[in-house]
Coordinates of N, CA and C in Angstrom, one line a residue:
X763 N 24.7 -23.5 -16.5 CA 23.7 -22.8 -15.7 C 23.5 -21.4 -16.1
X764 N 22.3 -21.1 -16.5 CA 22.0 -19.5 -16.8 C 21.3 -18.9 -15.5
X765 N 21.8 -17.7 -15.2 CA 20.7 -16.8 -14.3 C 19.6 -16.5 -14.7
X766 N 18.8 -15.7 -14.3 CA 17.6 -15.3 -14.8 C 18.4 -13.7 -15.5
X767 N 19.1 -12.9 -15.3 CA 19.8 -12.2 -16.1 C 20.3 -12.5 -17.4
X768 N 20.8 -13.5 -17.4 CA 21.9 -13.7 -18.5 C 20.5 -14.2 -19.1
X769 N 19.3 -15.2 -19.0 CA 18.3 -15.4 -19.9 C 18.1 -14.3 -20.4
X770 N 17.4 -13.0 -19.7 CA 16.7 -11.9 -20.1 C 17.8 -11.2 -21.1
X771 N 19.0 -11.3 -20.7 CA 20.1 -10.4 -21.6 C 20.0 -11.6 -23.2
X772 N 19.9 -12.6 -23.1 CA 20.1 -13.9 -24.3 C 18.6 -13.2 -24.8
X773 N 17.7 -13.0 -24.0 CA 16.3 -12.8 -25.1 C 16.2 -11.3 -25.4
X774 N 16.8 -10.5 -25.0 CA 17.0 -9.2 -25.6 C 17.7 -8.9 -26.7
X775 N 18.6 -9.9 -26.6 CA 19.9 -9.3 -27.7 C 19.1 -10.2 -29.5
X776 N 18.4 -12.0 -28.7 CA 17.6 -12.2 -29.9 C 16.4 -11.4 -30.1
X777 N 15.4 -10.8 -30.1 CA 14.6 -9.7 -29.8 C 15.2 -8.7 -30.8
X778 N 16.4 -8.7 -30.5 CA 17.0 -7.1 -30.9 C 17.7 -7.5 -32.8
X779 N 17.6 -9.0 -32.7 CA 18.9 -9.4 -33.9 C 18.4 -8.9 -35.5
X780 N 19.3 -8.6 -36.1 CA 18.4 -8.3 -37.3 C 17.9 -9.9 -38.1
X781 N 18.6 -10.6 -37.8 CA 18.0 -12.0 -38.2 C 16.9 -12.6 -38.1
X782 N 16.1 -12.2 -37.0 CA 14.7 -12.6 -36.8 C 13.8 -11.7 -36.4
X783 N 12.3 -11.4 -37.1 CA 11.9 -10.6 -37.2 C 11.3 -10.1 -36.0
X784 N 10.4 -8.7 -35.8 CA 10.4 -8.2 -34.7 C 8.7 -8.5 -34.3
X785 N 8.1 -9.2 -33.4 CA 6.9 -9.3 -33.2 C 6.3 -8.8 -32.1
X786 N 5.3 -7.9 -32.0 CA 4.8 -7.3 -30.5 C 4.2 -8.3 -30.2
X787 N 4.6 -8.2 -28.4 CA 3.8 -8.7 -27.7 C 2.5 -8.8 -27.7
X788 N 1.8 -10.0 -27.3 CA 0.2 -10.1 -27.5 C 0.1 -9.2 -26.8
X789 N -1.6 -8.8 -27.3 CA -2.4 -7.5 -26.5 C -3.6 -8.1 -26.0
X790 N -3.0 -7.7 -24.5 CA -4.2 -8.1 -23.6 C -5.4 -7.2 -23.6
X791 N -6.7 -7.7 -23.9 CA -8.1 -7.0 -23.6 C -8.6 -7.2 -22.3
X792 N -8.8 -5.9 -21.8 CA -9.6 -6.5 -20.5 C -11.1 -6.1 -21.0
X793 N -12.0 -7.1 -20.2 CA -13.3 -7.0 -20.6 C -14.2 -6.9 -19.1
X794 N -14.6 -5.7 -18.8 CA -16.0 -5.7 -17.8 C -17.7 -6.0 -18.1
X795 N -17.5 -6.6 -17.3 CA -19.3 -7.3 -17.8 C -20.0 -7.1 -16.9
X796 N -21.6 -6.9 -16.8 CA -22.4 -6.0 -15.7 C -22.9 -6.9 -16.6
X797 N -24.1 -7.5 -15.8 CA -25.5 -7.9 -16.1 C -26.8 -7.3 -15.7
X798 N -27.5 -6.8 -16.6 CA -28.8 -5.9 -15.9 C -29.9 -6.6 -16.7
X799 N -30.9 -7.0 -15.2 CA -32.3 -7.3 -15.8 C -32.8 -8.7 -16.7
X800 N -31.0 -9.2 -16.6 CA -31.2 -10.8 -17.4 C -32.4 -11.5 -16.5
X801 N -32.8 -12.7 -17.6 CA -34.3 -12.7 -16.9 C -35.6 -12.9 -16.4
X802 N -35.0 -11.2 -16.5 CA -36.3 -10.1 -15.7 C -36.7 -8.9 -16.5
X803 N -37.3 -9.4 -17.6 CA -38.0 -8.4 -19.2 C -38.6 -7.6 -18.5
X804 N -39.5 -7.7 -18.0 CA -41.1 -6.8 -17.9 C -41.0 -6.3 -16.3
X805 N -40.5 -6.4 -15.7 CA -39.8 -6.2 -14.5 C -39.9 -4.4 -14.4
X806 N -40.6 -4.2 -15.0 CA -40.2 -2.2 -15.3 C -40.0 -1.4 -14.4
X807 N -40.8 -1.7 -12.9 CA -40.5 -0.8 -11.8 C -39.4 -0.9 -11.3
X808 N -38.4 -1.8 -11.6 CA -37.7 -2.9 -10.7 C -36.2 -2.2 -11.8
X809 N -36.8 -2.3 -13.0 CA -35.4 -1.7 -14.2 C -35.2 -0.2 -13.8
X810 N -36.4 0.2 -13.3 CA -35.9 2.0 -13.5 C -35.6 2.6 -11.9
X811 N -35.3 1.7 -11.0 CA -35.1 1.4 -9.9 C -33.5 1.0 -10.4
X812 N -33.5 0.5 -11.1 CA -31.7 0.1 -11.6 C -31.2 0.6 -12.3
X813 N -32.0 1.4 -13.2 CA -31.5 2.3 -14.0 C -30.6 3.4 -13.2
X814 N -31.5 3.6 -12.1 CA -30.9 4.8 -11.5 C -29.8 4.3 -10.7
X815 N -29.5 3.6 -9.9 CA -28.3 2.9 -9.8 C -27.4 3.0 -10.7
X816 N -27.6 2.7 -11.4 CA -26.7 2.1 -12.7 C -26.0 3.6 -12.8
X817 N -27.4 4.6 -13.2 CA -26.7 6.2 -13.7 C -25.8 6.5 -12.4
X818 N -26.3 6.7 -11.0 CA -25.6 7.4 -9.9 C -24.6 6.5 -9.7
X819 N -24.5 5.5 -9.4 CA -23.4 5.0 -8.8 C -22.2 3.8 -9.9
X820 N -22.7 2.8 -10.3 CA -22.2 2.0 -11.6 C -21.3 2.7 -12.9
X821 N -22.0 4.0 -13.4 CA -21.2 4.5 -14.1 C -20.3 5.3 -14.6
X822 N -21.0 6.7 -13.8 CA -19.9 7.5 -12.8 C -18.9 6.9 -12.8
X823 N -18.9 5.4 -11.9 CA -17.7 4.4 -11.1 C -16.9 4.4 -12.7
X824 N -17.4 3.9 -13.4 CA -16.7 2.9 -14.5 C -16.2 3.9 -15.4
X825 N -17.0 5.1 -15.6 CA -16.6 5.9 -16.7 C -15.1 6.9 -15.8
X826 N -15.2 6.9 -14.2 CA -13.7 7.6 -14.2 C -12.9 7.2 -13.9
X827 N -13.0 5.9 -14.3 CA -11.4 4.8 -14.1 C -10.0 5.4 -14.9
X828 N -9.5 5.2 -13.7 CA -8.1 5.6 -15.3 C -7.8 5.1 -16.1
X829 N -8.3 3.9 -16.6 CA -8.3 3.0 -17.5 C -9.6 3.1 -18.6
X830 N -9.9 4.2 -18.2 CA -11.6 4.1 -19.4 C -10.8 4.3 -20.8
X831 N -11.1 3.3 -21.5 CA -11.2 3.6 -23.2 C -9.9 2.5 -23.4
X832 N -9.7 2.1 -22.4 CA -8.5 0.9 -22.6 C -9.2 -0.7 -22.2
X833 N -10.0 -0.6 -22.1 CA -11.1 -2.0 -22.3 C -12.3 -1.8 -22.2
X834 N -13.6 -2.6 -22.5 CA -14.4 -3.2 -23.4 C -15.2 -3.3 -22.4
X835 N -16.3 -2.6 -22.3 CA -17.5 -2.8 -21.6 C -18.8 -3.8 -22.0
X836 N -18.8 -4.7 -21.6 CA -19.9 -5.5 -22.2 C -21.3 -5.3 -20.8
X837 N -22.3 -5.2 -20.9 CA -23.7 -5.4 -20.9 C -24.6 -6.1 -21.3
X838 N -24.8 -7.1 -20.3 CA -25.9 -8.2 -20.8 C -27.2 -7.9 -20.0
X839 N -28.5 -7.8 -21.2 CA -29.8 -7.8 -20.5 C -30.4 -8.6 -20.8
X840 N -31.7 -9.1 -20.8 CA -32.5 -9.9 -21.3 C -32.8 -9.2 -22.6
X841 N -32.7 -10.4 -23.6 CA -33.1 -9.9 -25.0 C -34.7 -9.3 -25.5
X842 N -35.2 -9.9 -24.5 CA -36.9 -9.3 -24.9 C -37.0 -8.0 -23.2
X843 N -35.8 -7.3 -23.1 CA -36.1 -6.2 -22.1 C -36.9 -5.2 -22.5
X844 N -37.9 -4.9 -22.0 CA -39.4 -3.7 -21.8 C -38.2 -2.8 -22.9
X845 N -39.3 -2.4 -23.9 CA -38.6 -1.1 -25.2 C -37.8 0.2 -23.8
X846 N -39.3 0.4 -23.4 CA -38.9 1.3 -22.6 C -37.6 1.7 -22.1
X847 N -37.1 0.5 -21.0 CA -36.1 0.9 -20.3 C -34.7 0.6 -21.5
X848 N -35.5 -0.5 -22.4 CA -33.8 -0.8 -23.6 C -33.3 0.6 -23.6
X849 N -34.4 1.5 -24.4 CA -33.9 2.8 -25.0 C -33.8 3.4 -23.5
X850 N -33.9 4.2 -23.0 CA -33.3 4.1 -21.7 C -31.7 4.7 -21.3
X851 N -31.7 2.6 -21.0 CA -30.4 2.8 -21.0 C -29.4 2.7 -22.2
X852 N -29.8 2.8 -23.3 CA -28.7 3.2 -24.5 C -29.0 4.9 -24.5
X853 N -29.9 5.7 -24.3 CA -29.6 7.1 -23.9 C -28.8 6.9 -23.0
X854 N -28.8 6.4 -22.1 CA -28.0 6.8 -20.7 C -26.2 6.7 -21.0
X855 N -26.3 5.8 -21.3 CA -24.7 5.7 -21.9 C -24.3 6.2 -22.9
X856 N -25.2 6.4 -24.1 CA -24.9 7.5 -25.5 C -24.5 8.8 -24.8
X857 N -25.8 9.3 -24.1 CA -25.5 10.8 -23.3 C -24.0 11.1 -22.2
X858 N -23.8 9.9 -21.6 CA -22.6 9.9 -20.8 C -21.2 9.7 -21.5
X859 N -20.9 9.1 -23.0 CA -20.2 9.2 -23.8 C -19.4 8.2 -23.6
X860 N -20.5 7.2 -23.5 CA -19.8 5.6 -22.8 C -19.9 4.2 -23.7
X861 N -20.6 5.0 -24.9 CA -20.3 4.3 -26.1 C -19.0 3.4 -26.9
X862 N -19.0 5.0 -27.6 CA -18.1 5.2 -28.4 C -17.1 6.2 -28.3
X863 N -15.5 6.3 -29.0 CA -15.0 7.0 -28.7 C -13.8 7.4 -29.4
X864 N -13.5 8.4 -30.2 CA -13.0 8.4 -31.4 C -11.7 8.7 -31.4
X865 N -10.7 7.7 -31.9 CA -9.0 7.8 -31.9 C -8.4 8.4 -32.5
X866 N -7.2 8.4 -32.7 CA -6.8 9.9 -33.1 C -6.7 10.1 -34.8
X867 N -7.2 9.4 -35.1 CA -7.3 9.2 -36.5 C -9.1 9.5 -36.9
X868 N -10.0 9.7 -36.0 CA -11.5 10.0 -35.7 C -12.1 9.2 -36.2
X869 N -11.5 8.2 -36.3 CA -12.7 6.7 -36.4 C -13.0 6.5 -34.9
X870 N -14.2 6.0 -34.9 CA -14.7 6.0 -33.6 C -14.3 4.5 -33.4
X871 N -15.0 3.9 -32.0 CA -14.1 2.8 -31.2 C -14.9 2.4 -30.2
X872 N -15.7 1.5 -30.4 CA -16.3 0.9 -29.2 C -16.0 0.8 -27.5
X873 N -16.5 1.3 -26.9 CA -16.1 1.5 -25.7 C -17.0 0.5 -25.1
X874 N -18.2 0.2 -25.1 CA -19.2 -0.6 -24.7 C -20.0 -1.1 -25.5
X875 N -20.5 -2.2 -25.2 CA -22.0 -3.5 -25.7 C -22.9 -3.0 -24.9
X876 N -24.5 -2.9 -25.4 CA -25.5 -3.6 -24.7 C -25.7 -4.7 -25.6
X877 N -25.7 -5.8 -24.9 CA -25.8 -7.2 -25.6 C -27.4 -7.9 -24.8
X878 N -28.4 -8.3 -26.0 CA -29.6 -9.1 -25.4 C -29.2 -10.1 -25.0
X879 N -29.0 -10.6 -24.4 CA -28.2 -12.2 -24.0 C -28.8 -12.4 -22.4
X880 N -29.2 -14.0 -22.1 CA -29.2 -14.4 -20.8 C -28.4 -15.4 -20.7
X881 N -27.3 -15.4 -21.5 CA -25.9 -16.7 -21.4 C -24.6 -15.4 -20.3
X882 N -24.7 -16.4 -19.1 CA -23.5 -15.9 -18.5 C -22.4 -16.9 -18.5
X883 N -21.0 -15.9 -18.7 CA -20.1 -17.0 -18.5 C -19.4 -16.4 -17.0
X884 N -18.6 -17.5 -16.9 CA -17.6 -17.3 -15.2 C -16.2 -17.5 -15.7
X885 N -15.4 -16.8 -15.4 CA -13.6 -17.4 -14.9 C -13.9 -18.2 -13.8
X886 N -13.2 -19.5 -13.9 CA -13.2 -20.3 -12.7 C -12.2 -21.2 -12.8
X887 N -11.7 -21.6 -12.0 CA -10.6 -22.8 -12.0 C -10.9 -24.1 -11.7
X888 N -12.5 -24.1 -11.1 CA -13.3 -25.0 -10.5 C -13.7 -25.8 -11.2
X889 N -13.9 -27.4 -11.2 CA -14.4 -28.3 -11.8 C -15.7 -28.4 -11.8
X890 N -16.5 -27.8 -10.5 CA -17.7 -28.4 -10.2 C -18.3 -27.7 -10.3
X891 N -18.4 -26.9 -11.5 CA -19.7 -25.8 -12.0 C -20.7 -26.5 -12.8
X892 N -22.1 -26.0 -12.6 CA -23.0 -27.1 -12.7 C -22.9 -26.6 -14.4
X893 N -23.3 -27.8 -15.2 CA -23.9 -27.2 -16.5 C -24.6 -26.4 -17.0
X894 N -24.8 -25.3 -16.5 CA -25.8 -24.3 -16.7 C -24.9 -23.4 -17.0
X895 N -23.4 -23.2 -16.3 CA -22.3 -22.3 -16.4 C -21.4 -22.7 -17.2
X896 N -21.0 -22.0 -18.2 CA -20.0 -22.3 -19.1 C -19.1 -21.8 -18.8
X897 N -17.6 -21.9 -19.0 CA -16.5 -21.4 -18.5 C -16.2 -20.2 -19.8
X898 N -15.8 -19.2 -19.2 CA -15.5 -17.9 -19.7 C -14.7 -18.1 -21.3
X899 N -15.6 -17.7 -22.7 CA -14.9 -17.5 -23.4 C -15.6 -16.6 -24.4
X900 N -14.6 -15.0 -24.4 CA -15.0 -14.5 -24.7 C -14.8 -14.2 -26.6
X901 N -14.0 -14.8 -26.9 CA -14.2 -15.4 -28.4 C -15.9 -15.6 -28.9
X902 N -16.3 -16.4 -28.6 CA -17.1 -17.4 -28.2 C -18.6 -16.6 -27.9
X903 N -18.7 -15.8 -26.6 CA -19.5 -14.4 -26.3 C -19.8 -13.7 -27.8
X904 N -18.4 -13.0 -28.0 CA -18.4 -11.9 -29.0 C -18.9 -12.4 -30.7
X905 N -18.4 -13.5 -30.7 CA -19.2 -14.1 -32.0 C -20.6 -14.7 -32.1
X906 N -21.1 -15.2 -31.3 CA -22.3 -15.6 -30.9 C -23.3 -14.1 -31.0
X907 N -22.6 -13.4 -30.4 CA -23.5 -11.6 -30.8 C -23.3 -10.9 -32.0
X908 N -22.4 -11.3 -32.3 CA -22.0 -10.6 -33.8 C -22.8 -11.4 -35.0
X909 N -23.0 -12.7 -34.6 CA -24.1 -13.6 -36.1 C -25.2 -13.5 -35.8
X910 N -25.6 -12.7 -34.7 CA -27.1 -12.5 -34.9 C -27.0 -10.7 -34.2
X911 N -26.6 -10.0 -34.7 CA -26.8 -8.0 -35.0 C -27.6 -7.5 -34.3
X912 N -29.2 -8.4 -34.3 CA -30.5 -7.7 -33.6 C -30.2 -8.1 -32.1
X913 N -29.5 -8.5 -31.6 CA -29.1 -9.2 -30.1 C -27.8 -7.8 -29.4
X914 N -27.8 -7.0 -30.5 CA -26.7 -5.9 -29.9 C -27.8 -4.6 -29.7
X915 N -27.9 -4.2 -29.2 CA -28.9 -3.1 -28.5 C -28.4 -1.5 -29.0
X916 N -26.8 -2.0 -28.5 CA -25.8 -0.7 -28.9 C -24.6 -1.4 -28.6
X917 N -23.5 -0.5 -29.5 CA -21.9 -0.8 -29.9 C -22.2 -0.9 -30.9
X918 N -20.4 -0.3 -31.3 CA -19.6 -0.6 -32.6 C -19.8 -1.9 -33.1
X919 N -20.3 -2.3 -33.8 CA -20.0 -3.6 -34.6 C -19.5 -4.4 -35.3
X920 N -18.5 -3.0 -35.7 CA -17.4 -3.6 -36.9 C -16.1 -3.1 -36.7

């Protein structure tokens, strides 16, 4: 019989051996996703009515997390959204410095996506999501936007 001690001491001291090599732990990404305007293209009174939302309250929120620049803002709109409000809100977030953001080495570092997309996915544990909803994978998201480049609005891409 082991305790839960003596486990954690037995996986520390292997961990520690010079005999087997040393691997970090996986790195968790957290990913926030806001949908604006998916679609609802031409919608324009209705986008700059959300725009301003988005500016006073939504980003503010998001940009003074204590956690800003330690995950990944994604943004889904409709891919054919009004020029207008696109550029817009990629000023809105370029100006707010909610892009990009440069590490200590001054390569810059994606902090956010606007992504043209009307594919949402869900976390769910649930069986009985209709086929319309796909279950959450963001592998899957992120490559789907990356083989087609004109579908990124704004973000780092590489």
């Amino acid at each position: 019989n082991h305790d839960d001690n003596t486990t954690t001491t037995i996986n520390e001291n292997r961990l520690n051996s010079d005999d087997e090599p040393h691997h970090p732990p996986p790195r968790l990404i957290h990913i926030l996703e806001t949908r604006f305007m998916q679609n609802q293209p031409n919608l324009v009174q209705l986008a700059k009515a959300r725009l301003h939302l988005l500016s006073t309250i939504c980003l503010p929120s998001v940009r003074h997390q204590s956690a800003w620049g330690k995950f990944l803002w994604v943004i889904r709109t409709d891919p054919n959204l009004n020029e207008e409000i696109k550029t817009e809100l990629v000023s809105m977030l370029k100006e707010y410095g909610a892009l990009v953001q440069k590490d200590e080495n001054g390569e810059e570092r994606a902090l956010a996506y606007v992504i043209g997309s009307n594919d949402n996915y869900v976390v769910s544990n649930s069986t009985t999501l209709s086929p319309s909803v796909r279950p959450f994978d963001v592998l899957g998201m992120l490559s789907h936007a990356l083989s087609a480049p004109q579908s990124i609005f704004a973000g780092k891409a590489t």
